[in-house]
Amino acid sequence: MTTSSLAPADGAARIIVAGPSSTLTLPGNIVSQIVAALTRQHLVTRIEVNAGNGFDAGLHRVPPLSAAHDWINVLDVESHSAPENARLRARAFREWVSDDCSLAVAYLWPGLDASWTRPFFSAAERVGALTVALCATVPQSRSSMTSSLVGTLASADLVVVGSEDDREALEAAYGIVGPRIIVHRALRLTGRAQRSDRRRVTAFIPRDDERSLNALLMAFDAIPDAWIREYRLNVVMRHSSVPTRLLAAASYHSENVDVIDTPLSDDDVAALVASSSALLVADPTLDSRAFSQAVKSGIATVVLTSAPLPSVGSGYVGGFLADPNLPVSVLVGMNHALRLADLQFPTPEAWDELASLLLPAARGPRRRGLQPTHDRVP
């Protein structure tokens, strides 16, 4: 399938970005943010690649918050869906990577099939375009990076990773000759301190919002008895009539629920976020301290809202949506966020920073037959 609403101006260079497509997955959602950032300053085509079976497994259970804003950000992006057959996919790359392409960007996630990258870069080299591989750095990704991506990345002109460890591992694997390798924070999803308590959820609920509180408690009560000892729920909510503590005390798993119904300082909010494995924030506004701290800390956060387009969340790939009218939605969102507790998500500004790194290469002269070299760029 191909969609197009933006035609290149005569002589205009084009950036082509290839990678996972589904915004129901974290890798696909990140590619959308990169495409959106590049599109704000350049002509971009996206090639959607869903190679390998089980691509969506374990990643598609709740809608990402930033995906709700994507239809605005990528409205004018030409898009192609790559065939699953390897031979047909290589042929499609040669067709789509046309002479107006100055920069070909591939987004790679350790553990996902990257075999499509070589024919994609080959098509780019045929037209003299620069080739860039963006490689996500995730917890325990070093072995995957060195074992499965070394050969794939060797044909890139530039490789961008998220950590110094990944850069050093790749440089050690290549030896003297290899692509230029730099580090950028937009590719890093590590950094959250490891905690022995991996099931601590903190929920920030507006004053007197009994609907969200009841949905949250019903979702928490659905956790099986055999598992509940590993969970702890902090509820931050004030109530003008019925004390929040009484409402929480009536829940089935009340012994595992802590209530905070007193005013909190900014430092208190930051401490609560730092000590949590995941957050839930009900109907956050643009000035929400809880959501702002969540983004600053890079923690997986579920926004409880029935609004079709929340006011927060654009560009933040660590946010997810749940409906406070459906306790099962809250439960699924909470469990999904807990599965991502080891990840620290980039702030929305990171995508524009990454685009600023790539755009000079797209606007510069074509380069053919590059001799790759290592480069230690902080």
Short mmCIF file of C-alpha atoms in Angstrom, two decimals:
data_model
loop_
_atom_site.label_atom_id
_atom_site.label_comp_id
_atom_site.label_asym_id
_atom_site.label_seq_id
_atom_site.Cartn_x
_atom_site.Cartn_y
_atom_site.Cartn_z
CA MET A 1 0.00 0.00 0.00
CA THR A 2 1.24 3.48 -0.84
CA THR A 3 -0.08 6.84 0.27
CA SER A 4 1.15 10.23 -0.88
CA SER A 5 0.06 13.80 -0.31
CA LEU A 6 3.30 15.72 -0.75
CA ALA A 7 5.17 15.92 -4.03
CA PRO A 8 8.82 17.03 -4.14
CA ALA A 9 9.69 20.37 -5.65
CA ASP A 10 11.85 20.26 -8.75
CA GLY A 11 15.37 19.31 -7.72
CA ALA A 12 14.45 18.88 -4.05
CA ALA A 13 16.36 16.23 -2.16
CA ARG A 14 14.44 13.66 -0.15
CA ILE A 15 15.08 11.73 3.06
CA ILE A 16 13.80 8.15 3.11
CA VAL A 17 13.22 6.56 6.51
CA ALA A 18 12.68 2.80 6.78
CA GLY A 19 11.76 0.83 9.86
CA PRO A 20 8.97 -0.80 11.87
CA SER A 21 5.64 0.77 11.09
CA SER A 22 2.92 -0.05 13.57
CA THR A 23 2.36 2.74 16.10
CA LEU A 24 0.90 0.03 18.36
CA THR A 25 4.50 -1.03 18.92
CA LEU A 26 7.24 0.92 20.64
CA PRO A 27 9.73 0.64 17.71
CA GLY A 28 7.07 1.74 15.22
CA ASN A 29 6.01 4.62 17.44
CA ILE A 30 9.60 5.84 17.69
CA VAL A 31 9.98 5.76 13.91
CA SER A 32 6.86 7.94 13.67
CA GLN A 33 8.44 10.52 15.98
CA ILE A 34 11.65 10.57 13.94
CA VAL A 35 9.70 10.97 10.71
CA ALA A 36 7.60 13.77 12.20
CA ALA A 37 10.70 15.65 13.39
CA LEU A 38 12.39 15.38 9.99
CA THR A 39 9.21 16.35 8.14
CA ARG A 40 9.07 19.69 9.92
CA GLN A 41 12.21 20.74 8.02
CA HIS A 42 12.62 18.46 5.02
CA LEU A 43 10.87 16.30 2.44
CA VAL A 44 10.49 12.77 3.83
CA THR A 45 9.28 9.41 2.57
CA ARG A 46 8.60 6.56 4.99
CA ILE A 47 8.99 2.88 4.17
CA GLU A 48 7.13 0.67 6.62
CA VAL A 49 8.87 -2.64 7.29
CA ASN A 50 7.31 -5.37 9.38
CA ALA A 51 9.80 -8.18 8.87
CA GLY A 52 9.58 -11.42 10.81
CA ASN A 53 6.81 -13.30 12.57
CA GLY A 54 5.51 -12.10 15.90
CA PHE A 55 6.61 -8.51 15.33
CA ASP A 56 3.76 -7.16 17.44
CA ALA A 57 3.96 -9.83 20.14
CA GLY A 58 3.77 -8.39 23.63
CA LEU A 59 3.82 -4.78 22.41
CA HIS A 60 0.34 -4.04 21.09
CA ARG A 61 -1.94 -4.29 24.08
CA VAL A 62 -2.56 -0.60 24.77
CA PRO A 63 -2.52 2.39 22.40
CA PRO A 64 0.47 4.73 22.76
CA LEU A 65 -0.34 8.25 23.87
CA SER A 66 1.88 9.94 21.28
CA ALA A 67 0.23 7.96 18.46
CA ALA A 68 -2.98 9.88 19.12
CA HIS A 69 -1.16 12.99 17.89
CA ASP A 70 0.62 11.35 14.94
CA TRP A 71 -2.05 11.97 12.31
CA ILE A 72 -1.29 15.68 12.65
CA ASN A 73 2.49 15.31 12.66
CA VAL A 74 2.82 13.06 9.61
CA LEU A 75 -0.14 14.24 7.56
CA ASP A 76 1.99 15.09 4.53
CA VAL A 77 4.37 12.13 4.54
CA GLU A 78 4.53 9.80 1.56
CA SER A 79 4.41 6.24 2.82
CA HIS A 80 5.10 2.80 1.34
CA SER A 81 4.51 -0.62 2.87
CA ALA A 82 7.35 -3.03 2.07
CA PRO A 83 6.47 -6.53 0.82
CA GLU A 84 7.17 -9.43 3.19
CA ASN A 85 8.91 -11.45 0.48
CA ALA A 86 12.64 -10.61 0.56
CA ARG A 87 13.09 -10.57 -3.24
CA LEU A 88 10.04 -8.39 -3.81
CA ARG A 89 11.08 -6.14 -0.96
CA ALA A 90 14.54 -5.56 -2.47
CA ARG A 91 12.93 -4.73 -5.81
CA ALA A 92 10.56 -2.30 -4.08
CA PHE A 93 13.48 -0.57 -2.36
CA ARG A 94 15.17 0.01 -5.71
CA GLU A 95 11.95 1.56 -7.00
CA TRP A 96 11.20 3.76 -3.98
CA VAL A 97 14.77 4.95 -3.30
CA SER A 98 14.84 7.20 -6.35
CA ASP A 99 17.44 9.62 -7.67
CA ASP A 100 16.09 12.48 -5.55
CA CYS A 101 17.07 10.66 -2.34
CA SER A 102 20.04 12.25 -0.55
CA LEU A 103 19.78 10.39 2.77
CA ALA A 104 18.51 6.88 3.61
CA VAL A 105 17.81 6.20 7.28
CA ALA A 106 17.12 2.76 8.78
CA TYR A 107 15.80 2.34 12.34
CA LEU A 108 16.84 -0.93 14.00
CA TRP A 109 15.73 -2.53 17.25
CA PRO A 110 17.87 -5.30 18.81
CA GLY A 111 16.03 -8.61 18.53
CA LEU A 112 13.92 -7.64 15.52
CA ASP A 113 14.85 -8.93 12.06
CA ALA A 114 17.19 -6.47 10.35
CA SER A 115 17.85 -8.46 7.16
CA TRP A 116 15.95 -5.86 5.11
CA THR A 117 18.58 -3.23 5.93
CA ARG A 118 21.22 -4.47 3.45
CA PRO A 119 19.02 -4.27 0.34
CA PHE A 120 17.70 -0.92 1.55
CA PHE A 121 21.22 0.50 1.87
CA SER A 122 22.20 -1.10 -1.43
CA ALA A 123 19.35 0.75 -3.16
CA ALA A 124 20.50 3.99 -1.52
CA GLU A 125 24.13 3.52 -2.54
CA ARG A 126 23.00 2.96 -6.13
CA VAL A 127 21.72 6.56 -6.28
CA GLY A 128 24.61 8.03 -4.27
CA ALA A 129 22.65 8.67 -1.08
CA LEU A 130 24.21 8.70 2.38
CA THR A 131 23.15 5.76 4.56
CA VAL A 132 22.48 6.07 8.28
CA ALA A 133 21.55 3.31 10.74
CA LEU A 134 19.78 4.35 13.94
CA CYS A 135 20.14 1.56 16.52
CA ALA A 136 18.09 1.57 19.70
CA THR A 137 19.98 0.92 22.93
CA VAL A 138 17.81 -1.09 25.29
CA PRO A 139 18.64 -2.94 28.54
CA GLN A 140 20.89 -5.95 27.92
CA SER A 141 21.15 -5.04 24.22
CA ARG A 142 24.94 -5.26 23.95
CA SER A 143 25.06 -8.97 23.07
CA SER A 144 22.32 -8.50 20.46
CA MET A 145 24.12 -5.52 18.97
CA THR A 146 27.46 -7.27 18.61
CA SER A 147 26.15 -10.63 17.46
CA SER A 148 23.32 -9.82 15.07
CA LEU A 149 23.83 -6.27 13.79
CA VAL A 150 27.58 -6.02 13.14
CA GLY A 151 27.37 -7.37 9.60
CA THR A 152 24.25 -5.40 8.80
CA LEU A 153 25.68 -2.08 9.99
CA ALA A 154 28.98 -2.47 8.16
CA SER A 155 27.52 -1.05 4.94
CA ALA A 156 26.23 2.15 6.60
CA ASP A 157 28.07 5.45 6.27
CA LEU A 158 26.99 6.48 9.77
CA VAL A 159 25.72 4.48 12.74
CA VAL A 160 23.98 6.24 15.62
CA VAL A 161 23.57 4.34 18.90
CA GLY A 162 22.23 5.30 22.29
CA SER A 163 25.15 4.54 24.58
CA GLU A 164 28.93 4.58 24.81
CA ASP A 165 28.86 0.85 25.61
CA ASP A 166 27.19 0.06 22.28
CA ARG A 167 29.58 2.35 20.41
CA GLU A 168 32.62 0.70 22.02
CA ALA A 169 31.23 -2.79 21.34
CA LEU A 170 30.74 -2.01 17.65
CA GLU A 171 34.14 -0.36 17.27
CA ALA A 172 35.76 -3.39 18.89
CA ALA A 173 33.93 -5.68 16.49
CA TYR A 174 34.95 -3.69 13.39
CA GLY A 175 38.55 -3.07 14.29
CA ILE A 176 40.32 -0.51 12.10
CA VAL A 177 37.75 -0.22 9.32
CA GLY A 178 34.07 0.39 9.91
CA PRO A 179 31.33 3.00 9.69
CA ARG A 180 31.47 6.24 11.62
CA ILE A 181 29.75 5.65 14.98
CA ILE A 182 28.29 8.33 17.23
CA VAL A 183 26.04 8.41 20.29
CA HIS A 184 22.75 10.27 20.61
CA ARG A 185 20.30 10.28 23.49
CA ALA A 186 17.24 9.81 21.26
CA LEU A 187 18.36 6.20 20.71
CA ARG A 188 18.86 5.42 24.41
CA LEU A 189 16.12 3.69 26.38
CA THR A 190 18.29 2.77 29.35
CA GLY A 191 19.16 4.63 32.53
CA ARG A 192 16.45 3.85 35.08
CA ALA A 193 17.98 2.52 38.28
CA GLN A 194 17.32 -1.15 38.93
CA ARG A 195 14.91 -1.65 41.84
CA SER A 196 14.12 -4.71 43.89
CA ASP A 197 10.49 -3.55 44.03
CA ARG A 198 9.49 -3.86 40.37
CA ARG A 199 5.70 -3.62 40.78
CA ARG A 200 5.18 -0.28 42.51
CA VAL A 201 2.53 1.80 40.73
CA THR A 202 1.75 5.39 41.64
CA ALA A 203 -1.54 6.90 40.48
CA PHE A 204 -2.19 10.65 40.44
CA ILE A 205 -5.95 11.33 40.42
CA PRO A 206 -7.61 14.77 40.44
CA ARG A 207 -9.55 15.88 43.49
CA ASP A 208 -12.93 14.16 43.87
CA ASP A 209 -12.50 12.06 40.70
CA GLU A 210 -14.24 8.97 42.07
CA ARG A 211 -14.77 7.51 38.59
CA SER A 212 -11.04 7.18 37.96
CA LEU A 213 -10.38 6.01 41.51
CA ASN A 214 -13.03 3.28 41.33
CA ALA A 215 -11.75 2.09 37.94
CA LEU A 216 -8.21 1.98 39.28
CA LEU A 217 -9.18 0.02 42.40
CA MET A 218 -11.28 -2.43 40.38
CA ALA A 219 -8.33 -2.99 38.05
CA PHE A 220 -5.96 -3.48 40.97
CA ASP A 221 -8.39 -5.90 42.64
CA ALA A 222 -8.34 -8.04 39.47
CA ILE A 223 -4.70 -8.96 40.11
CA PRO A 224 -4.61 -12.64 41.20
CA ASP A 225 -4.04 -13.37 44.88
CA ALA A 226 -0.94 -15.37 44.02
CA TRP A 227 0.70 -12.31 42.45
CA ILE A 228 -0.50 -9.45 44.62
CA ARG A 229 2.35 -9.60 47.14
CA GLU A 230 4.67 -8.35 44.39
CA TYR A 231 2.50 -5.26 43.78
CA ARG A 232 2.11 -1.97 45.63
CA LEU A 233 -0.25 0.84 44.66
CA ASN A 234 0.19 4.46 45.74
CA VAL A 235 -2.94 6.58 45.27
CA VAL A 236 -2.41 10.33 45.30
CA MET A 237 -5.85 11.95 45.55
CA ARG A 238 -7.69 14.42 47.74
CA HIS A 239 -11.43 14.26 48.43
CA SER A 240 -13.68 17.03 49.69
CA SER A 241 -16.30 14.77 51.31
CA VAL A 242 -15.60 11.03 51.56
CA PRO A 243 -11.95 10.43 52.55
CA THR A 244 -9.96 8.70 49.85
CA ARG A 245 -8.61 6.33 52.49
CA LEU A 246 -12.12 4.98 53.15
CA LEU A 247 -12.71 4.32 49.46
CA ALA A 248 -9.38 2.51 49.16
CA ALA A 249 -9.99 0.54 52.35
CA ALA A 250 -13.09 -0.99 50.78
CA SER A 251 -11.07 -2.57 47.97
CA TYR A 252 -10.20 -6.27 47.95
CA HIS A 253 -6.43 -5.70 47.92
CA SER A 254 -6.60 -2.78 50.33
CA GLU A 255 -3.57 -4.02 52.30
CA ASN A 256 -1.44 -3.35 49.23
CA VAL A 257 -2.78 0.17 48.68
CA ASP A 258 -1.22 3.30 50.18
CA VAL A 259 -3.12 6.59 50.06
CA ILE A 260 -1.60 10.06 49.96
CA ASP A 261 -4.29 12.71 50.47
CA THR A 262 -2.15 15.62 51.63
CA PRO A 263 -0.63 18.44 49.55
CA LEU A 264 2.66 17.54 47.82
CA SER A 265 5.58 19.78 46.96
CA ASP A 266 7.40 19.52 43.64
CA ASP A 267 10.15 17.57 45.40
CA ASP A 268 7.56 15.17 46.84
CA VAL A 269 6.15 14.50 43.37
CA ALA A 270 9.64 13.93 41.96
CA ALA A 271 10.46 11.48 44.76
CA LEU A 272 7.25 9.53 44.22
CA VAL A 273 7.93 9.26 40.48
CA ALA A 274 11.53 8.18 41.04
CA SER A 275 10.48 5.39 43.43
CA SER A 276 7.77 4.00 41.13
CA SER A 277 7.95 1.30 38.48
CA ALA A 278 5.08 2.84 36.50
CA LEU A 279 2.67 5.75 36.74
CA LEU A 280 -1.02 6.35 36.09
CA VAL A 281 -2.21 9.94 35.69
CA ALA A 282 -5.90 10.72 35.33
CA ASP A 283 -6.89 13.54 32.93
CA PRO A 284 -3.61 15.49 33.14
CA THR A 285 -3.63 19.11 32.02
CA LEU A 286 -0.78 20.91 30.26
CA ASP A 287 0.51 22.14 33.63
CA SER A 288 0.27 18.72 35.33
CA ARG A 289 3.23 18.34 37.68
CA ALA A 290 2.87 14.57 37.72
CA PHE A 291 2.92 14.15 33.95
CA SER A 292 5.71 16.68 33.49
CA GLN A 293 7.83 14.81 36.02
CA ALA A 294 7.00 11.52 34.31
CA VAL A 295 8.30 12.85 30.98
CA LYS A 296 11.38 14.33 32.67
CA SER A 297 12.12 10.98 34.33
CA GLY A 298 11.31 8.91 31.23
CA ILE A 299 9.01 6.53 33.10
CA ALA A 300 6.23 4.46 31.50
CA THR A 301 3.00 6.35 32.17
CA VAL A 302 -0.65 5.48 31.54
CA VAL A 303 -2.99 8.42 31.01
CA LEU A 304 -6.57 7.71 32.06
CA THR A 305 -8.87 9.70 29.81
CA SER A 306 -11.93 9.29 27.66
CA ALA A 307 -10.96 12.26 25.45
CA PRO A 308 -10.09 11.31 21.85
CA LEU A 309 -7.02 13.59 21.88
CA PRO A 310 -5.47 14.35 25.29
CA SER A 311 -3.81 17.73 25.74
CA VAL A 312 -0.52 16.09 26.76
CA GLY A 313 1.71 13.41 25.31
CA SER A 314 2.80 14.60 21.88
CA GLY A 315 6.22 13.11 21.15
CA TYR A 316 6.46 11.11 24.39
CA VAL A 317 6.75 7.44 23.46
CA GLY A 318 6.60 6.34 27.11
CA GLY A 319 2.94 7.33 27.42
CA PHE A 320 -0.07 5.04 26.95
CA LEU A 321 -3.84 5.43 27.00
CA ALA A 322 -6.53 3.78 29.11
CA ASP A 323 -10.25 4.48 29.47
CA PRO A 324 -11.37 5.21 33.06
CA ASN A 325 -14.84 3.96 32.10
CA LEU A 326 -13.36 0.49 31.52
CA PRO A 327 -11.45 -1.00 34.48
CA VAL A 328 -10.08 -3.75 32.24
CA SER A 329 -8.47 -1.06 30.09
CA VAL A 330 -6.82 0.38 33.21
CA LEU A 331 -5.55 -3.07 34.22
CA VAL A 332 -4.10 -3.79 30.80
CA GLY A 333 -2.48 -0.35 30.69
CA MET A 334 -0.97 -0.79 34.14
CA ASN A 335 0.48 -4.21 33.33
CA HIS A 336 1.82 -2.98 30.00
CA ALA A 337 3.59 -0.07 31.70
CA LEU A 338 5.08 -2.43 34.29
CA ARG A 339 6.51 -4.62 31.52
CA LEU A 340 8.42 -1.53 30.34
CA ALA A 341 9.61 -0.54 33.82
CA ASP A 342 13.28 -1.03 32.92
CA LEU A 343 13.12 1.46 30.04
CA GLN A 344 13.85 5.17 30.33
CA PHE A 345 12.15 6.98 27.47
CA PRO A 346 13.59 10.00 25.65
CA THR A 347 11.96 13.38 26.13
CA PRO A 348 10.04 14.76 23.12
CA GLU A 349 12.83 17.26 22.43
CA ALA A 350 15.20 14.41 21.60
CA TRP A 351 13.53 13.80 18.22
CA ASP A 352 14.17 17.36 17.01
CA GLU A 353 17.75 17.09 18.25
CA LEU A 354 18.21 13.90 16.25
CA ALA A 355 16.69 15.54 13.18
CA SER A 356 19.14 18.43 13.54
CA LEU A 357 21.97 15.90 13.51
CA LEU A 358 20.73 14.23 10.32
CA LEU A 359 19.53 17.20 8.28
CA PRO A 360 22.97 18.68 7.43
CA ALA A 361 23.91 15.37 5.82
CA ALA A 362 20.68 15.40 3.80
CA ARG A 363 21.30 18.94 2.55
CA GLY A 364 24.98 18.42 1.80
CA PRO A 365 26.59 17.10 -1.39
CA ARG A 366 26.06 13.50 -2.47
CA ARG A 367 28.87 11.13 -1.55
CA ARG A 368 29.78 8.02 -3.47
CA GLY A 369 32.28 5.36 -2.49
CA LEU A 370 32.78 6.62 1.08
CA GLN A 371 35.65 5.28 3.14
CA PRO A 372 34.10 4.78 6.60
CA THR A 373 36.08 5.76 9.70
CA HIS A 374 35.43 5.66 13.42
CA ASP A 375 34.61 8.95 15.10
CA ARG A 376 34.20 9.50 18.82
CA VAL A 377 31.46 12.11 19.09
CA PRO A 378 29.91 12.60 22.56
#
